[in-house]
Coordinates of C-alpha atoms in Angstrom, one line a residue:
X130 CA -6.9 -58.0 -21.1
X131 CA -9.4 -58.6 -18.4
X132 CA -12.4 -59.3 -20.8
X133 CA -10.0 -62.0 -22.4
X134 CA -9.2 -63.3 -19.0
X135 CA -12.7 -63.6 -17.8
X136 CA -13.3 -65.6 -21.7
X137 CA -10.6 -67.4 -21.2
X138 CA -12.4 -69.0 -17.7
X139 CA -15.8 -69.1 -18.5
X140 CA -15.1 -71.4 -21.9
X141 CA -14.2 -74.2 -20.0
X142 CA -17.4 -74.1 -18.0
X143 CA -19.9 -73.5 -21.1
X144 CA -18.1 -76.7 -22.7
X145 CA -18.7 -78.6 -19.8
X146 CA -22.2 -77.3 -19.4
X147 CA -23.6 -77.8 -23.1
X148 CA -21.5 -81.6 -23.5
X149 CA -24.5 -81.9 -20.7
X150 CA -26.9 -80.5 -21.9
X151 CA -27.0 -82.6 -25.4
X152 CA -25.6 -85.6 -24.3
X153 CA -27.7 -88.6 -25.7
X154 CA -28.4 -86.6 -28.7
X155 CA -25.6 -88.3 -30.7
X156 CA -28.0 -89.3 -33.3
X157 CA -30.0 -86.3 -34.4
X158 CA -32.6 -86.2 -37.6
X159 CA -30.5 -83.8 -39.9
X160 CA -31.7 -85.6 -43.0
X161 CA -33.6 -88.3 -44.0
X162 CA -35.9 -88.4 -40.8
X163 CA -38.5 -87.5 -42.5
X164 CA -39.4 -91.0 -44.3
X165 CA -42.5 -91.8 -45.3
X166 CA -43.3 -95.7 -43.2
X167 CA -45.7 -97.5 -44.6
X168 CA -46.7 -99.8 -42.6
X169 CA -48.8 -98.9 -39.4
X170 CA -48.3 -100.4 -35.5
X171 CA -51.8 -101.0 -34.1
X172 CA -52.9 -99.0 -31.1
X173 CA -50.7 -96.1 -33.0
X174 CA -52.3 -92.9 -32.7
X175 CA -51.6 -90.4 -35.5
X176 CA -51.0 -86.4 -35.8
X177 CA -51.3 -84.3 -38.6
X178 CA -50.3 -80.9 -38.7
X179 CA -49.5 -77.7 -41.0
X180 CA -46.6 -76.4 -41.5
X181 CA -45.1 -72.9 -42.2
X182 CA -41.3 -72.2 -42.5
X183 CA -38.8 -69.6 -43.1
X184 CA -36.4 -72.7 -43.8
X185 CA -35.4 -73.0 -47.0
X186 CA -36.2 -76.6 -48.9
X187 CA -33.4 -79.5 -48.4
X188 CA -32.0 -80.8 -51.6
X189 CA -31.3 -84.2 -49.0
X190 CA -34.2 -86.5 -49.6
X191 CA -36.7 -87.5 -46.9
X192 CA -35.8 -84.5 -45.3
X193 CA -38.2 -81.2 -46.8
X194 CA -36.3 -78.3 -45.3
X195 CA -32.8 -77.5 -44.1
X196 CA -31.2 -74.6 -41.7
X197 CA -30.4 -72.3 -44.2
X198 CA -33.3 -68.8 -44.2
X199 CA -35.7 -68.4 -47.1
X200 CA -36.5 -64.5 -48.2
X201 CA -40.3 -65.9 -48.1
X202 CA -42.6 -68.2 -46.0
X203 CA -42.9 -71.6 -47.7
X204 CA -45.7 -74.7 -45.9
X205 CA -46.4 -77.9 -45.9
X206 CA -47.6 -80.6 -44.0
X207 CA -47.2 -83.9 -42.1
X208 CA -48.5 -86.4 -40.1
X209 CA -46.5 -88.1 -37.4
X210 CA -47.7 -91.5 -36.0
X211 CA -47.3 -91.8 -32.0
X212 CA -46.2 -95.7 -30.6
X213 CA -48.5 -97.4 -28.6
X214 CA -45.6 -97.4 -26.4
X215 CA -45.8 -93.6 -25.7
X216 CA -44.5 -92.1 -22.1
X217 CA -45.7 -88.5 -21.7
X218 CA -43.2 -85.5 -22.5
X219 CA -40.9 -88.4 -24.3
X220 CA -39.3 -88.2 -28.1
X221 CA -38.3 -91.3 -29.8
X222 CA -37.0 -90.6 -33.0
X223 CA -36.8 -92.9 -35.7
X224 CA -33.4 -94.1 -36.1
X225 CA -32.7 -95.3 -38.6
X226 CA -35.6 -94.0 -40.6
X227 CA -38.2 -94.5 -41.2
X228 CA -38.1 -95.9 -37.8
X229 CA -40.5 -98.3 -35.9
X230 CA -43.5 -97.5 -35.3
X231 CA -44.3 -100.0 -32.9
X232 CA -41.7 -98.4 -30.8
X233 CA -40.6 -94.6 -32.4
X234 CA -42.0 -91.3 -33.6
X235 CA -42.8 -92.1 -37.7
X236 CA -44.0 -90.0 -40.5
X237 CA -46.7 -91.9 -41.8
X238 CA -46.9 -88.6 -44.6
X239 CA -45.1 -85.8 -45.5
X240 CA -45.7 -82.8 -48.8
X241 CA -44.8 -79.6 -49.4
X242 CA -47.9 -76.8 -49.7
X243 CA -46.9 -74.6 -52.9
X244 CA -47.8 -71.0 -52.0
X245 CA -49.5 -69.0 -49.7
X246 CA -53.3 -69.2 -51.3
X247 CA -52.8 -73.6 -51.0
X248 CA -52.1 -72.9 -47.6
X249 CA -54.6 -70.7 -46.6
X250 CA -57.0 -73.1 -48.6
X251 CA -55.4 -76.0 -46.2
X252 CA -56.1 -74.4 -43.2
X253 CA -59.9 -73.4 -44.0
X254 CA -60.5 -77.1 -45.2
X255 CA -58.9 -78.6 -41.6
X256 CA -60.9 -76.5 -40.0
X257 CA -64.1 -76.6 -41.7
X258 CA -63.3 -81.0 -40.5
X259 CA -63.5 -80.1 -37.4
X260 CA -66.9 -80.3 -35.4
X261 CA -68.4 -77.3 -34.3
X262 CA -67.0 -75.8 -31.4
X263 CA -63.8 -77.4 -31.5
X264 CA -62.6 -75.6 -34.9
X265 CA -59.1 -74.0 -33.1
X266 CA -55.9 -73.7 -34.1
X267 CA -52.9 -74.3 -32.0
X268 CA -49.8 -72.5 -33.2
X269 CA -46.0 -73.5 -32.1
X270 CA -43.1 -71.9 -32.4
X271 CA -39.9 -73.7 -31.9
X272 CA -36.9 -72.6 -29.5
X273 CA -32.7 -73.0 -30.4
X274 CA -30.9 -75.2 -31.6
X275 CA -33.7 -77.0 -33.0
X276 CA -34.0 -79.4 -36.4
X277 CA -36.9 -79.3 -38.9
X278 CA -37.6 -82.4 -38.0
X279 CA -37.1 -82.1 -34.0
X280 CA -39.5 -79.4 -34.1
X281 CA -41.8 -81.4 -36.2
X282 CA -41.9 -84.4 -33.6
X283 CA -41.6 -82.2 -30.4
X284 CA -44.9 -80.8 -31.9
X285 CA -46.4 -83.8 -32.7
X286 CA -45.7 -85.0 -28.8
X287 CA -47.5 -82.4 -27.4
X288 CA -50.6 -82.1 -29.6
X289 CA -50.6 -85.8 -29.1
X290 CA -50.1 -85.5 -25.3
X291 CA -52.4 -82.6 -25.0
X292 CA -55.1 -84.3 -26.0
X293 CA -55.7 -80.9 -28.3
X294 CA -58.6 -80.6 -30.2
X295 CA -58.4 -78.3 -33.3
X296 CA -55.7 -77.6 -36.1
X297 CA -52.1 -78.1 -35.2
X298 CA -49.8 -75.7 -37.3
X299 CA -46.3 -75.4 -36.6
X300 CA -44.3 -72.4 -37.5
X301 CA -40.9 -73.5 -37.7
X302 CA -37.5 -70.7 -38.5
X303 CA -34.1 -71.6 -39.6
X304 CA -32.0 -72.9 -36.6
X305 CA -28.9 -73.8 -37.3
X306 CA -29.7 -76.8 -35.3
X307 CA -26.3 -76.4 -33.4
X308 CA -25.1 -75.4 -30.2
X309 CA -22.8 -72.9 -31.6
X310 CA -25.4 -70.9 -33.5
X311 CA -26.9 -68.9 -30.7
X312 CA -26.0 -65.9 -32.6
X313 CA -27.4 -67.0 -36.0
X314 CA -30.6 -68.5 -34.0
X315 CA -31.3 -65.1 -32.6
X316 CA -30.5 -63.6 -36.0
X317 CA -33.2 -65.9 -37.6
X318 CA -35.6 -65.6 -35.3
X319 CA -35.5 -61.7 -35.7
X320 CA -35.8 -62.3 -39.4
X321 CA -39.2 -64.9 -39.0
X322 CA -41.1 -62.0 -37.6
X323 CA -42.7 -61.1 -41.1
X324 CA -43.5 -64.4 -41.8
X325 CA -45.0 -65.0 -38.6
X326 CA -47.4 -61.7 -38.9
X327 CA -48.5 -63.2 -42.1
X328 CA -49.4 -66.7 -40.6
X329 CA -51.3 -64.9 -37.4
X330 CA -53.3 -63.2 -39.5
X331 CA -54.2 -66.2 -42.3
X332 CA -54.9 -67.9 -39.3
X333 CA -56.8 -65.1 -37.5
X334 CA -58.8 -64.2 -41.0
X335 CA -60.3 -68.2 -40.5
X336 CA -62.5 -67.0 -37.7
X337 CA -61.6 -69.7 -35.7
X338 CA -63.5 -70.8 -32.4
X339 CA -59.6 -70.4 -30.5
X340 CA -56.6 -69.7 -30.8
X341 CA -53.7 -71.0 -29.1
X342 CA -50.0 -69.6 -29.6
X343 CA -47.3 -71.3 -28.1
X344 CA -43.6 -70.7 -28.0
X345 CA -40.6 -72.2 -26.6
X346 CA -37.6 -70.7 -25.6
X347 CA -35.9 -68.4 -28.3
X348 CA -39.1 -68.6 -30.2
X349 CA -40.8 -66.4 -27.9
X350 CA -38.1 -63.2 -28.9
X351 CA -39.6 -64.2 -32.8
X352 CA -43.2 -64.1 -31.4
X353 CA -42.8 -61.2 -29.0
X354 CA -41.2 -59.2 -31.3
X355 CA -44.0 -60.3 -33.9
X356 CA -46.6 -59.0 -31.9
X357 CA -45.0 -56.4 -30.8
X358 CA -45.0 -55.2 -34.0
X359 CA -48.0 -56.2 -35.1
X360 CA -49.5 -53.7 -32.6
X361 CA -47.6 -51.0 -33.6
X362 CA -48.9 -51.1 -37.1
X363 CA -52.1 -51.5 -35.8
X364 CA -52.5 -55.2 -37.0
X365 CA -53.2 -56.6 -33.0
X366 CA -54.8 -60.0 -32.7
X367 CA -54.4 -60.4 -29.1
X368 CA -57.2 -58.1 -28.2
X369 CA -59.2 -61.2 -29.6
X370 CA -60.8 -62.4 -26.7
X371 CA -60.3 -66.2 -28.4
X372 CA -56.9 -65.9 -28.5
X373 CA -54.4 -67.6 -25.5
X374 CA -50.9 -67.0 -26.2
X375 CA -48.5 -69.2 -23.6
X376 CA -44.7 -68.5 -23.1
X377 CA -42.8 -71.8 -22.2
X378 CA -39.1 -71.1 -20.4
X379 CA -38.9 -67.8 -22.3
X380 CA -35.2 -67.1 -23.4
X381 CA -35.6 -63.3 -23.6
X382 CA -33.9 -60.5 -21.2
X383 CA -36.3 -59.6 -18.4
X384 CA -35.4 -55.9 -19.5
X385 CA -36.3 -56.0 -23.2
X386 CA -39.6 -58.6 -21.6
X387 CA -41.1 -55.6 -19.7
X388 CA -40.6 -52.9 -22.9
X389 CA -42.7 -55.7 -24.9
X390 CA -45.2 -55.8 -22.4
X391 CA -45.7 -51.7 -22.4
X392 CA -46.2 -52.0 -25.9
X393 CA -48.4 -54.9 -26.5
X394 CA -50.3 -52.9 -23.3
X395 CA -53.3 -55.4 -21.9
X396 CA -53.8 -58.2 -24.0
X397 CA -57.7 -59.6 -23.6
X398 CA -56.5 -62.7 -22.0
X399 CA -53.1 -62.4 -20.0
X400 CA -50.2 -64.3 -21.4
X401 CA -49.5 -67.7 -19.5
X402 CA -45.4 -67.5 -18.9
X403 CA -44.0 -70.9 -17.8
X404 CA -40.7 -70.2 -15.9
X405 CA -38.3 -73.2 -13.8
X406 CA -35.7 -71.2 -11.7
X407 CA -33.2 -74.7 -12.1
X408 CA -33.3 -74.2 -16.4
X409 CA -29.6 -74.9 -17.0
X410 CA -29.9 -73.6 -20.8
X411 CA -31.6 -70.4 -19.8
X412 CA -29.4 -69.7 -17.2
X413 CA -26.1 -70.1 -19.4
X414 CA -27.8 -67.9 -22.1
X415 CA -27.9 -65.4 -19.0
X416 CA -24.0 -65.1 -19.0
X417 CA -23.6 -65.1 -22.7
X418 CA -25.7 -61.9 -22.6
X419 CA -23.9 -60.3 -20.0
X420 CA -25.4 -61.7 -16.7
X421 CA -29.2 -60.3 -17.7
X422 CA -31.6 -62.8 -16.5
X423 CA -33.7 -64.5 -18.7
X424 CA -37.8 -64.7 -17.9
X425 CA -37.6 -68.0 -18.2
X426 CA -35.5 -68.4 -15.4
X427 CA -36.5 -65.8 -13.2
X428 CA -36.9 -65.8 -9.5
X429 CA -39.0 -62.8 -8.9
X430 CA -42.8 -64.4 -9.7
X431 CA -44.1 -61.0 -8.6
X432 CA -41.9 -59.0 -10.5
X433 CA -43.2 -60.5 -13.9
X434 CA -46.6 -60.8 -12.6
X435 CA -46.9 -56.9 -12.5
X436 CA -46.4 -56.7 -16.0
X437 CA -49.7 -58.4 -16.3
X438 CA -49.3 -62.0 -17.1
X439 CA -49.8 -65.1 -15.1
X440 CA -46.6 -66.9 -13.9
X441 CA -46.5 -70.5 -13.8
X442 CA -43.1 -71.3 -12.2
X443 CA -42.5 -75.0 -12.2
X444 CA -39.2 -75.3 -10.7
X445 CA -39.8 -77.7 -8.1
X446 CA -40.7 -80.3 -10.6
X447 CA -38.2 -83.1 -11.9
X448 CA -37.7 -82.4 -15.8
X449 CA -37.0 -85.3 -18.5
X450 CA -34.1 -83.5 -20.0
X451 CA -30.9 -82.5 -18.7
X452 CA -31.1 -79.1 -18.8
X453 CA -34.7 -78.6 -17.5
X454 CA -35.3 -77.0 -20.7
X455 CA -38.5 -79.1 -21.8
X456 CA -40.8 -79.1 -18.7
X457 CA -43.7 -77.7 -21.0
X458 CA -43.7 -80.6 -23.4
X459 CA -43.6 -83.0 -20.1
X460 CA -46.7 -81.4 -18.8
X461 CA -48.5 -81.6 -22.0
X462 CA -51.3 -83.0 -20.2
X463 CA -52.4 -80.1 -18.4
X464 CA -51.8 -77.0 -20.1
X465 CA -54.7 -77.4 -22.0
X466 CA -56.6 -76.4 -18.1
X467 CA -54.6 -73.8 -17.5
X468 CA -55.4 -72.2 -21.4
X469 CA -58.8 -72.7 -21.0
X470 CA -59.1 -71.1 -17.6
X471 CA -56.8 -68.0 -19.3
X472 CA -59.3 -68.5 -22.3
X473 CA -62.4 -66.8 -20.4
X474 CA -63.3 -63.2 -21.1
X475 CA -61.5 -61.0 -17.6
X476 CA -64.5 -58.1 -17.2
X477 CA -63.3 -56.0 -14.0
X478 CA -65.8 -56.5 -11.4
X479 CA -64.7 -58.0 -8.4
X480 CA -66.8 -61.1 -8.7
X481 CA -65.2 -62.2 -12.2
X482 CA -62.0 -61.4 -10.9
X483 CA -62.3 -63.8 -8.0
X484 CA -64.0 -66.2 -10.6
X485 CA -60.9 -66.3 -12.7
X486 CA -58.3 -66.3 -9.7
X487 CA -60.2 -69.3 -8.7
X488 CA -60.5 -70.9 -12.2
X489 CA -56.8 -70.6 -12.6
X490 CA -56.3 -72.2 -9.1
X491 CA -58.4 -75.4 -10.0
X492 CA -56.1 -75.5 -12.7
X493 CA -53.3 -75.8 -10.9
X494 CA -54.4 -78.2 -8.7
X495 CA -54.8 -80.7 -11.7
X496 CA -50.9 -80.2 -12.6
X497 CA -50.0 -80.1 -9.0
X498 CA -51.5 -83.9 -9.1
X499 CA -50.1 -84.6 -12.2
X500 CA -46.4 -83.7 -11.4
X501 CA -46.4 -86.2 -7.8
X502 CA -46.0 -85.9 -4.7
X503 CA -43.4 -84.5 -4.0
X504 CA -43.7 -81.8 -6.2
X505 CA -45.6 -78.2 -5.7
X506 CA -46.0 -75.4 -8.8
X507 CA -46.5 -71.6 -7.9
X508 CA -49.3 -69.7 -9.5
X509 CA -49.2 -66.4 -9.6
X510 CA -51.3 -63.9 -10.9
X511 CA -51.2 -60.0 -11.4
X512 CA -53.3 -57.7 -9.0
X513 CA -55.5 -56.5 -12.2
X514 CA -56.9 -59.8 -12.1
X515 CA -56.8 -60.7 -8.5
X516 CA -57.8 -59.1 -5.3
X517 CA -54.8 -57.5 -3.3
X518 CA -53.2 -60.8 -1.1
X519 CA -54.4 -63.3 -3.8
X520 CA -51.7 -62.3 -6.1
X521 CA -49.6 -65.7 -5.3
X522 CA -50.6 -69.3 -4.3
X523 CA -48.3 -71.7 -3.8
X524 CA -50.0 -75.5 -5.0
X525 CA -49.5 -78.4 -3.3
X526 CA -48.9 -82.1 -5.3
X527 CA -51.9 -83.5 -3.1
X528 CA -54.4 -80.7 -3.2
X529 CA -57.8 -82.2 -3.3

């Protein structure tokens, strides 16, 4: 009777909470946003990317997949043309499609990639276009409550805003694209991790120059839980000294975050976690499971830092969304600094170790300028990669 009570009280609240947290998205791309336009708006600037799904395809045309699972990994690819009008962090969907591209996100092309040996052929012919030295692949994996589409232009936003040089590939899982389908988003993410083992791998077979993997919110349980066992059955890419792996506003348990981290042991490059204490979503997926924070959203820097990544915690910065869900696609601009500076080989003498400390500062300068004035992010890094008392630095907007 109690546990019905305390349901009872809390539904109210979660209604409230997650009317806020979508409000403006009234019209969201569940079919048809993924129209071809033909026509081009000067000063547009265009991204292409890969594409690998555990979707299953959409029978709706203009649309290529849907929220229902696939038993297999299917691909394809896209390009997505960015307006001239383009604000950082920002989404403008086409609506109605195919949109304007003066003014909105547009596909300027869209096709499905039959089979895994296309794909894999795909990826080595992107690469092979790119010059010397800058033939990398950036991997995303999308969060909850996310669209095909959605994840699709989210992506193209921040390769676009990024500046990011190399192949973009998105790996995209079947969300339910609804706020009620937590349960079945967790349950599809779970189910992804084979196909996401797979992609690592194609990808990691290319040889490329780097490797960036990026995920956002639930998709970091699909890519934790990937790697995790990946090194189990002995398959470990993150040992790869050209590999960066980034957490954005992780929505996994702090608990189950520090069993990953015994497993996956000491990557070659510690992970980048991006966490915002004020991250309304995280914090009511917090309550549904029980009152167990979420990484995320957690307070303790130092806490997480022991476990041997680097903590990013961008709290006091003002967020574009509602929920301050999205702050890594608003500071798309300068995580390419903090990956790079992450990027160099850690040896353990005390001279490289202050080298990297102060390599991740700079790095953190740049954003603090970035984000304003009135704005500060706090760095902190984990003792086996920084001298005992330079473990935490707070960063001032107006750091010179």
């Amino acid at each position: 009777m109690r546990h019905l009570l305390d349901q009872i009280r809390i539904r109210p609240v979660l209604t409230v909470v997650l009317v806020v947290l979508v409000a403006g998205c009234t019209a969201r791309p569940r079919t048809g946003a993924m129209e071809v336009a033909l026509t081009p708006a000067e000063g547009a600037q265009e991204v292409s990317m890969l594409i690998a799904t555990t979707r299953t395809r959409s029978k709706e045309p203009n649309t290529l997949f849907g929220v229902q699972r696939n038993g297999q990994t299917d691909y394809a690819q896209a390009t997505v043309s960015i307006p001239p009008s383009h604000k950082p962090g920002r989404v403008t969907l086409p609506n109605p499609p195919p949109g304007d591209p003066q003014t909105q996100f547009v596909v300027r092309a869209a096709e499905f990639v039959d089979g895994d040996t296309a794909f894999r052929t795909e990826l080595s012919r992107k690469l092979a276009a790119e010059p010397k030295g800058q033939r990398n692949v950036m991997i995303f994996v999308h969060g909850y409550n996310t669209l095909f589409a959605e994840a699709v232009f989210r992506f193209a936003q921040f390769t676009h805003d990024s500046g990011y040089q190399g192949v973009p590939l998105l790996f995209t899982w079947a969300s339910l694209g609804d706020i009620t389908g937590y349960i079945y988003d967790t349950n599809s993410a779970t189910i992804a991790r084979n196909s996401l083992e797979q992609v690592l791998l194609d990808v990691a077979a290319q040889k490329p120059d780097h490797i960036v993997i990026m995920a956002h919110s639930l998709g970091n349980w699909a890519l934790l839980e990937t790697l995790r066992q990946m090194e189990l059955s002995g398959n470990s890419i993150i040992s790869d000294p050209d590999v960066t792996v980034v957490l954005a506003a992780p929505d996994v348990d702090v608990d189950v975050f520090q069993h990953h981290m015994e497993i996956l042991k000491q990557p070659n490059n510690p992970f980048v976690v991006l966490t915002s204490q004020d991250d309304r979503a995280l914090n009511i997926s917090g309550r549904i499971a029980g009152g167990r924070g979420r990484v995320g959203a957690y307070a303790n820097n130092e806490t997480l830092a022991e476990l041997g990544v680097i903590v990013i915690d961008l709290t006091d910065i003002q967020a574009s969304d509602a929920a301050n869900h999205n702050k890594f696609a608003d500071l798309a601009t300068q995580i390419p600094q903090v990956a790079s500076a992450v990027s160099q080989q850690i040896d353990r003498d005390d001279d490289r170790e202050t080298g990297f400390a102060q390599s991740v500062g700079a790095a953190g300068r740049d954003l603090g300028s970035f984000i304003g004035n009135a704005a500060s992010v706090v760095i902190t890094v984990p003792r086996s990669i920084a001298r005992a008392g330079q473990t935490s630095a707070v960063v001032p907007a107006n750091a010179n």
